[in-house]
PDB file of C-alpha atoms in Angstrom:
ATOM      1  CA  MET A  24     -71.633-250.255 -11.429  1.00 44.00           C
ATOM      2  CA  ARG A  25     -73.399-248.183  -8.840  1.00 49.00           C
ATOM      3  CA  PHE A  26     -76.918-247.057  -9.269  1.00 42.00           C
ATOM      4  CA  ARG A  27     -78.268-243.879  -7.827  1.00 50.00           C
ATOM      5  CA  ILE A  28     -81.927-243.833  -6.900  1.00 43.00           C
ATOM      6  CA  PRO A  29     -82.478-240.275  -5.720  1.00 45.00           C
ATOM      7  CA  SER A  30     -86.213-240.445  -6.385  1.00 48.00           C
ATOM      8  CA  LEU A  31     -86.592-243.451  -4.035  1.00 42.00           C
ATOM      9  CA  CYS A  32     -84.463-241.770  -1.363  1.00 43.00           C
ATOM     10  CA  LEU A  33     -86.497-238.639  -1.684  1.00 43.00           C
ATOM     11  CA  SER A  34     -89.673-240.690  -1.437  1.00 49.00           C
ATOM     12  CA  ARG A  35     -88.519-242.351   1.745  1.00 50.00           C
ATOM     13  CA  ALA A  36     -87.425-239.013   3.159  1.00 48.00           C
ATOM     14  CA  GLY A  37     -90.788-237.579   2.259  1.00 50.00           C
ATOM     15  CA  LEU A  38     -92.551-240.436   3.966  1.00 45.00           C
ATOM     16  CA  ALA A  39     -90.430-239.934   7.063  1.00 47.00           C
ATOM     17  CA  VAL A  40     -91.260-236.242   7.148  1.00 49.00           C
ATOM     18  CA  ALA A  41     -94.927-237.027   6.664  1.00 48.00           C
ATOM     19  CA  ALA A  42     -94.841-239.573   9.469  1.00 48.00           C
ATOM     20  CA  VAL A  43     -93.200-237.092  11.828  1.00 49.00           C
ATOM     21  CA  ALA A  44     -95.736-234.451  10.809  1.00 51.00           C
ATOM     22  CA  ALA A  45     -98.560-236.896  11.473  1.00 49.00           C
ATOM     23  CA  LEU A  46     -97.159-237.692  14.913  1.00 46.00           C
ATOM     24  CA  VAL A  47     -96.815-234.006  15.718  1.00 49.00           C
ATOM     25  CA  ALA A  48    -100.347-233.371  14.503  1.00 50.00           C
ATOM     26  CA  THR A  49    -101.657-236.267  16.583  1.00 49.00           C
ATOM     27  CA  GLY A  50     -99.814-234.957  19.599  1.00 49.00           C
ATOM     28  CA  CYS A  51    -101.317-231.500  19.076  1.00 54.00           C
ATOM     29  CA  ALA A  52    -104.815-232.992  18.866  1.00 61.00           C
ATOM     30  CA  THR A  53    -104.507-234.734  22.242  1.00 67.00           C
ATOM     31  CA  PRO A  54    -106.329-232.700  24.890  1.00 68.00           C
ATOM     32  CA  THR A  55    -104.274-231.457  27.790  1.00 81.00           C
ATOM     33  CA  PRO A  56    -105.059-233.648  30.824  1.00 84.00           C
ATOM     34  CA  TYR A  57    -107.046-231.803  33.472  1.00 91.00           C
ATOM     35  CA  ASP A  58    -105.429-231.332  36.879  1.00 94.00           C
ATOM     36  CA  TYR A  59    -107.810-233.056  39.291  1.00 96.00           C
ATOM     37  CA  SER A  60    -105.638-232.554  42.402  1.00 95.00           C
ATOM     38  CA  ALA A  61    -108.067-230.195  44.154  1.00 96.00           C
ATOM     39  CA  PHE A  62    -111.085-232.279  43.078  1.00 97.00           C
ATOM     40  CA  LYS A  63    -109.606-235.506  44.458  1.00 95.00           C
ATOM     41  CA  GLN A  64    -108.657-233.804  47.703  1.00 95.00           C
ATOM     42  CA  SER A  65    -112.140-232.318  48.143  1.00 95.00           C
ATOM     43  CA  ARG A  66    -114.332-235.210  46.897  1.00 95.00           C
ATOM     44  CA  PRO A  67    -117.690-233.382  47.256  1.00 97.00           C
ATOM     45  CA  THR A  68    -120.792-235.495  47.796  1.00 97.00           C
ATOM     46  CA  SER A  69    -123.516-232.877  47.301  1.00 98.00           C
ATOM     47  CA  ILE A  70    -123.800-230.160  44.660  1.00 98.00           C
ATOM     48  CA  LEU A  71    -125.776-226.929  44.625  1.00 98.00           C
ATOM     49  CA  VAL A  72    -126.612-225.846  41.058  1.00 98.00           C
ATOM     50  CA  LEU A  73    -127.254-222.123  40.728  1.00 98.00           C
ATOM     51  CA  PRO A  74    -129.627-220.981  37.953  1.00 98.00           C
ATOM     52  CA  PRO A  75    -127.340-220.459  34.929  1.00 98.00           C
ATOM     53  CA  LEU A  76    -126.281-217.083  33.655  1.00 98.00           C
ATOM     54  CA  ASN A  77    -127.612-216.412  30.175  1.00 97.00           C
ATOM     55  CA  SER A  78    -125.315-214.681  27.695  1.00 95.00           C
ATOM     56  CA  SER A  79    -127.589-215.525  24.748  1.00 94.00           C
ATOM     57  CA  PRO A  80    -130.520-213.406  23.493  1.00 93.00           C
ATOM     58  CA  ASP A  81    -133.065-216.193  24.190  1.00 93.00           C
ATOM     59  CA  VAL A  82    -134.831-215.624  27.522  1.00 94.00           C
ATOM     60  CA  ALA A  83    -135.745-219.328  27.769  1.00 94.00           C
ATOM     61  CA  ALA A  84    -132.129-220.434  28.035  1.00 96.00           C
ATOM     62  CA  THR A  85    -131.661-220.294  31.823  1.00 97.00           C
ATOM     63  CA  TYR A  86    -134.574-222.494  32.857  1.00 96.00           C
ATOM     64  CA  SER A  87    -134.326-224.791  29.847  1.00 96.00           C
ATOM     65  CA  MET A  88    -130.781-225.606  30.893  1.00 96.00           C
ATOM     66  CA  LEU A  89    -131.518-225.666  34.620  1.00 97.00           C
ATOM     67  CA  ALA A  90    -134.292-228.225  34.108  1.00 97.00           C
ATOM     68  CA  GLN A  91    -131.831-230.667  32.543  1.00 97.00           C
ATOM     69  CA  VAL A  92    -128.658-230.466  34.616  1.00 97.00           C
ATOM     70  CA  THR A  93    -129.744-232.672  37.516  1.00 97.00           C
ATOM     71  CA  GLN A  94    -129.857-235.960  35.603  1.00 97.00           C
ATOM     72  CA  PRO A  95    -126.232-236.134  34.379  1.00 98.00           C
ATOM     73  CA  LEU A  96    -124.937-235.072  37.813  1.00 98.00           C
ATOM     74  CA  ALA A  97    -127.137-237.571  39.667  1.00 98.00           C
ATOM     75  CA  GLU A  98    -126.172-240.371  37.282  1.00 97.00           C
ATOM     76  CA  SER A  99    -122.543-239.446  37.903  1.00 97.00           C
ATOM     77  CA  GLY A 100    -123.016-240.212  41.588  1.00 97.00           C
ATOM     78  CA  TYR A 101    -123.831-236.896  43.281  1.00 98.00           C
ATOM     79  CA  TYR A 102    -126.682-235.709  45.435  1.00 98.00           C
ATOM     80  CA  VAL A 103    -128.043-232.603  43.691  1.00 98.00           C
ATOM     81  CA  LEU A 104    -130.125-230.170  45.688  1.00 98.00           C
ATOM     82  CA  PRO A 105    -133.560-229.801  44.002  1.00 98.00           C
ATOM     83  CA  VAL A 106    -133.057-226.989  41.515  1.00 97.00           C
ATOM     84  CA  SER A 107    -136.630-225.671  41.820  1.00 96.00           C
ATOM     85  CA  LEU A 108    -136.264-225.454  45.616  1.00 96.00           C
ATOM     86  CA  VAL A 109    -132.947-223.625  45.259  1.00 97.00           C
ATOM     87  CA  ASP A 110    -134.433-221.169  42.773  1.00 97.00           C
ATOM     88  CA  GLU A 111    -137.453-220.532  44.999  1.00 97.00           C
ATOM     89  CA  THR A 112    -135.227-220.022  48.046  1.00 97.00           C
ATOM     90  CA  PHE A 113    -133.339-217.290  46.210  1.00 97.00           C
ATOM     91  CA  ARG A 114    -136.612-215.658  45.171  1.00 96.00           C
ATOM     92  CA  GLN A 115    -138.015-215.787  48.684  1.00 96.00           C
ATOM     93  CA  ASN A 116    -134.939-213.840  49.751  1.00 95.00           C
ATOM     94  CA  GLY A 117    -135.339-211.131  47.125  1.00 96.00           C
ATOM     95  CA  LEU A 118    -132.961-212.468  44.446  1.00 97.00           C
ATOM     96  CA  TYR A 119    -134.904-212.846  41.210  1.00 96.00           C
ATOM     97  CA  ASN A 120    -132.294-213.229  38.468  1.00 95.00           C
ATOM     98  CA  PRO A 121    -129.172-215.396  38.044  1.00 97.00           C
ATOM     99  CA  PRO A 122    -126.599-212.548  38.128  1.00 97.00           C
ATOM    100  CA  GLU A 123    -127.836-211.594  41.612  1.00 97.00           C
ATOM    101  CA  MET A 124    -127.797-215.223  42.729  1.00 97.00           C
ATOM    102  CA  HIS A 125    -124.235-215.695  41.493  1.00 98.00           C
ATOM    103  CA  GLU A 126    -123.111-212.743  43.622  1.00 97.00           C
ATOM    104  CA  VAL A 127    -124.017-214.492  46.890  1.00 98.00           C
ATOM    105  CA  GLY A 128    -120.892-215.344  48.890  1.00 97.00           C
ATOM    106  CA  LEU A 129    -119.682-218.945  49.041  1.00 98.00           C
ATOM    107  CA  GLN A 130    -119.825-219.148  52.820  1.00 97.00           C
ATOM    108  CA  LYS A 131    -123.392-217.825  52.740  1.00 97.00           C
ATOM    109  CA  LEU A 132    -124.377-220.506  50.211  1.00 98.00           C
ATOM    110  CA  ARG A 133    -122.797-223.140  52.444  1.00 97.00           C
ATOM    111  CA  GLU A 134    -124.645-221.754  55.452  1.00 97.00           C
ATOM    112  CA  ILE A 135    -128.041-221.695  53.692  1.00 96.00           C
ATOM    113  CA  PHE A 136    -127.950-224.870  51.616  1.00 97.00           C
ATOM    114  CA  GLY A 137    -125.312-227.020  53.353  1.00 97.00           C
ATOM    115  CA  ALA A 138    -123.913-228.386  50.055  1.00 98.00           C
ATOM    116  CA  ASP A 139    -120.263-229.350  49.613  1.00 98.00           C
ATOM    117  CA  ALA A 140    -119.850-227.616  46.258  1.00 98.00           C
ATOM    118  CA  ALA A 141    -121.619-225.119  44.000  1.00 98.00           C
ATOM    119  CA  LEU A 142    -121.916-225.371  40.225  1.00 98.00           C
ATOM    120  CA  TYR A 143    -121.891-222.124  38.252  1.00 98.00           C
ATOM    121  CA  ILE A 144    -123.052-222.327  34.611  1.00 98.00           C
ATOM    122  CA  ASN A 145    -122.856-219.689  31.900  1.00 98.00           C
ATOM    123  CA  ILE A 146    -124.863-220.277  28.704  1.00 98.00           C
ATOM    124  CA  LYS A 147    -122.789-218.704  25.956  1.00 97.00           C
ATOM    125  CA  GLN A 148    -125.026-219.670  23.039  1.00 95.00           C
ATOM    126  CA  TYR A 149    -128.649-220.832  22.886  1.00 95.00           C
ATOM    127  CA  GLY A 150    -131.137-220.740  20.039  1.00 88.00           C
ATOM    128  CA  THR A 151    -131.809-221.367  16.373  1.00 80.00           C
ATOM    129  CA  SER A 152    -130.130-219.637  13.462  1.00 74.00           C
ATOM    130  CA  TYR A 153    -131.713-219.653  10.030  1.00 66.00           C
ATOM    131  CA  ALA A 154    -129.805-219.462   6.744  1.00 63.00           C
ATOM    132  CA  VAL A 155    -130.346-220.321   3.097  1.00 57.00           C
ATOM    133  CA  LEU A 156    -128.422-223.583   3.131  1.00 58.00           C
ATOM    134  CA  ALA A 157    -128.231-224.424   6.801  1.00 66.00           C
ATOM    135  CA  SER A 158    -130.446-223.936   9.848  1.00 76.00           C
ATOM    136  CA  GLU A 159    -129.543-225.267  13.256  1.00 85.00           C
ATOM    137  CA  SER A 160    -130.224-225.001  16.974  1.00 89.00           C
ATOM    138  CA  ARG A 161    -127.002-224.719  18.944  1.00 94.00           C
ATOM    139  CA  VAL A 162    -126.329-224.578  22.683  1.00 97.00           C
ATOM    140  CA  THR A 163    -122.921-223.882  24.217  1.00 97.00           C
ATOM    141  CA  ALA A 164    -122.331-223.665  27.954  1.00 98.00           C
ATOM    142  CA  GLU A 165    -119.404-223.485  30.339  1.00 98.00           C
ATOM    143  CA  ALA A 166    -119.372-224.491  33.989  1.00 98.00           C
ATOM    144  CA  LYS A 167    -117.151-224.389  37.034  1.00 98.00           C
ATOM    145  CA  LEU A 168    -117.429-226.332  40.275  1.00 98.00           C
ATOM    146  CA  ILE A 169    -116.396-224.505  43.452  1.00 98.00           C
ATOM    147  CA  ASP A 170    -115.841-226.095  46.863  1.00 98.00           C
ATOM    148  CA  LEU A 171    -118.044-224.248  49.370  1.00 98.00           C
ATOM    149  CA  ARG A 172    -115.821-225.296  52.279  1.00 96.00           C
ATOM    150  CA  SER A 173    -112.388-224.343  50.974  1.00 97.00           C
ATOM    151  CA  GLU A 174    -113.574-221.983  48.178  1.00 97.00           C
ATOM    152  CA  GLN A 175    -111.217-223.762  45.761  1.00 97.00           C
ATOM    153  CA  LEU A 176    -111.937-224.271  42.067  1.00 98.00           C
ATOM    154  CA  LEU A 177    -112.411-228.040  41.658  1.00 98.00           C
ATOM    155  CA  TRP A 178    -113.248-228.312  37.957  1.00 98.00           C
ATOM    156  CA  GLN A 179    -114.291-226.312  34.923  1.00 97.00           C
ATOM    157  CA  GLY A 180    -115.311-227.260  31.403  1.00 97.00           C
ATOM    158  CA  GLU A 181    -117.311-226.348  28.311  1.00 97.00           C
ATOM    159  CA  ALA A 182    -119.560-228.265  25.905  1.00 97.00           C
ATOM    160  CA  THR A 183    -121.556-227.658  22.735  1.00 97.00           C
ATOM    161  CA  ALA A 184    -124.339-229.508  20.927  1.00 96.00           C
ATOM    162  CA  SER A 185    -126.112-228.759  17.656  1.00 93.00           C
ATOM    163  CA  SER A 186    -129.197-230.088  15.908  1.00 88.00           C
ATOM    164  CA  ALA A 187    -127.148-230.118  12.695  1.00 83.00           C
ATOM    165  CA  GLU A 188    -124.858-232.885  13.951  1.00 85.00           C
ATOM    166  CA  GLY A 189    -124.936-235.942  11.721  1.00 73.00           C
ATOM    167  CA  ARG A 190    -126.792-234.327   8.857  1.00 66.00           C
ATOM    168  CA  SER A 191    -125.679-235.454   5.417  1.00 63.00           C
ATOM    169  CA  SER A 192    -124.685-232.828   2.858  1.00 60.00           C
ATOM    170  CA  SER A 193    -125.172-235.079  -0.181  1.00 60.00           C
ATOM    171  CA  GLY A 194    -127.526-234.344  -3.055  1.00 60.00           C
ATOM    172  CA  GLY A 195    -125.947-231.257  -4.539  1.00 64.00           C
ATOM    173  CA  LEU A 196    -127.348-227.738  -4.325  1.00 60.00           C
ATOM    174  CA  VAL A 197    -130.963-228.847  -4.690  1.00 62.00           C
ATOM    175  CA  GLY A 198    -130.515-231.423  -1.971  1.00 63.00           C
ATOM    176  CA  LEU A 199    -128.982-228.822   0.337  1.00 62.00           C
ATOM    177  CA  LEU A 200    -131.859-226.430  -0.256  1.00 62.00           C
ATOM    178  CA  VAL A 201    -134.434-229.135   0.455  1.00 63.00           C
ATOM    179  CA  GLN A 202    -132.611-230.140   3.624  1.00 65.00           C
ATOM    180  CA  ALA A 203    -132.411-226.495   4.720  1.00 65.00           C
ATOM    181  CA  VAL A 204    -136.146-225.971   4.227  1.00 63.00           C
ATOM    182  CA  VAL A 205    -137.014-229.168   6.109  1.00 63.00           C
ATOM    183  CA  ALA A 206    -134.602-228.282   8.904  1.00 62.00           C
ATOM    184  CA  GLN A 207    -136.019-224.774   9.231  1.00 62.00           C
ATOM    185  CA  ILE A 208    -139.579-226.113   9.494  1.00 63.00           C
ATOM    186  CA  VAL A 209    -138.587-228.692  12.098  1.00 62.00           C
ATOM    187  CA  GLU A 210    -136.560-226.180  14.145  1.00 60.00           C
ATOM    188  CA  SER A 211    -139.450-223.686  14.083  1.00 61.00           C
ATOM    189  CA  VAL A 212    -142.221-226.108  14.967  1.00 59.00           C
ATOM    190  CA  THR A 213    -140.519-228.258  17.597  1.00 62.00           C
ATOM    191  CA  ASN A 214    -138.265-225.766  19.448  1.00 76.00           C
ATOM    192  CA  GLN A 215    -135.138-227.878  19.045  1.00 86.00           C
ATOM    193  CA  SER A 216    -133.089-225.670  21.370  1.00 91.00           C
ATOM    194  CA  HIS A 217    -134.534-227.372  24.463  1.00 94.00           C
ATOM    195  CA  PRO A 218    -133.519-230.968  23.596  1.00 94.00           C
ATOM    196  CA  VAL A 219    -130.181-229.681  22.289  1.00 95.00           C
ATOM    197  CA  ALA A 220    -129.657-228.027  25.697  1.00 96.00           C
ATOM    198  CA  GLY A 221    -130.190-231.454  27.249  1.00 96.00           C
ATOM    199  CA  ILE A 222    -127.433-232.934  25.095  1.00 97.00           C
ATOM    200  CA  THR A 223    -125.134-230.060  26.030  1.00 97.00           C
ATOM    201  CA  SER A 224    -125.896-230.654  29.725  1.00 97.00           C
ATOM    202  CA  THR A 225    -124.967-234.316  29.409  1.00 97.00           C
ATOM    203  CA  ARG A 226    -121.749-233.576  27.529  1.00 97.00           C
ATOM    204  CA  LEU A 227    -120.827-230.932  30.066  1.00 98.00           C
ATOM    205  CA  LEU A 228    -121.743-232.650  33.341  1.00 98.00           C
ATOM    206  CA  ALA A 229    -121.699-236.435  32.834  1.00 97.00           C
ATOM    207  CA  ALA A 230    -118.688-238.118  34.435  1.00 96.00           C
ATOM    208  CA  GLY A 231    -116.464-240.437  32.433  1.00 93.00           C
ATOM    209  CA  ARG A 232    -115.793-237.979  29.596  1.00 92.00           C
ATOM    210  CA  PRO A 233    -112.280-236.704  28.746  1.00 91.00           C
ATOM    211  CA  ASN A 234    -111.426-233.875  31.156  1.00 93.00           C
ATOM    212  CA  GLY A 235    -114.981-234.063  32.488  1.00 95.00           C
ATOM    213  CA  ILE A 236    -116.320-234.023  36.012  1.00 96.00           C
ATOM    214  CA  LEU A 237    -115.271-236.943  38.249  1.00 97.00           C
ATOM    215  CA  TYR A 238    -117.644-239.648  39.481  1.00 97.00           C
ATOM    216  CA  GLY A 239    -119.336-239.000  42.823  1.00 97.00           C
ATOM    217  CA  PRO A 240    -119.620-241.288  45.869  1.00 96.00           C
ATOM    218  CA  ARG A 241    -122.941-242.792  44.731  1.00 96.00           C
ATOM    219  CA  SER A 242    -121.343-244.207  41.570  1.00 96.00           C
ATOM    220  CA  PRO A 243    -119.684-247.656  41.328  1.00 96.00           C
ATOM    221  CA  ASN A 244    -116.855-245.866  39.475  1.00 95.00           C
ATOM    222  CA  TYR A 245    -116.117-243.584  42.426  1.00 95.00           C
ATOM    223  CA  GLN A 246    -112.373-242.942  42.822  1.00 91.00           C
ATOM    224  CA  LYS A 247    -111.616-244.996  39.718  1.00 86.00           C
ATOM    225  CA  ASP A 248    -111.475-242.077  37.292  1.00 79.00           C
ATOM    226  CA  GLY A 249    -109.483-238.894  36.754  1.00 66.00           C
ATOM    227  CA  THR A 250    -106.501-240.626  35.199  1.00 58.00           C
ATOM    228  CA  ALA A 251    -104.370-238.163  33.277  1.00 47.00           C
ATOM    229  CA  GLY A 252    -104.833-238.351  29.545  1.00 42.00           C
ATOM    230  CA  ARG A 253    -108.082-240.323  29.514  1.00 41.00           C
TER     231      ARG A 253
END
């Protein structure tokens, strides 16, 4: 006597389909490896950071971000031209806002500052939003690194940070309301956008992150990174 077990077969088939779907989903979630060919060929040692463009409505965004970009780049192994000196040099030459500074030609920047590469940053989002159940400070920025000698694009990336990261949503509606009130008070009193901009700067410009900037010559990890699919 032969027994038919269609339900078991169907179950196994279902599991197989689910496994394939999971593999496909996992494959889709894997970030596309960045092409570091130009970066590895250039290997800049010094970086000029231009005051960031500000696409947000908060006027404090540019210099809040600019004040915090040197540390992750320096810790990644690069010499970073003093950002206050760079900003003052532009001002002494009649350029008072970032859009004007970003219009200066690459060869002119190389001639004036002598850096190997220039970092252009655009702040897409900066500030605190208030709502009934959720208040947060969020900063999003994108950057691109250009070789001032060859004028090639070496790297570009984007990062976001939020003061709402890690908050628990437990406690029901009352708990959410209490958390929202506390968050709104904290965001208002302490200006959370500035420290959040620091986290965004680190996520954007610290080497060793997936598809991030490569380590510079002052780092012990120099020329050991940039492996596809990290």
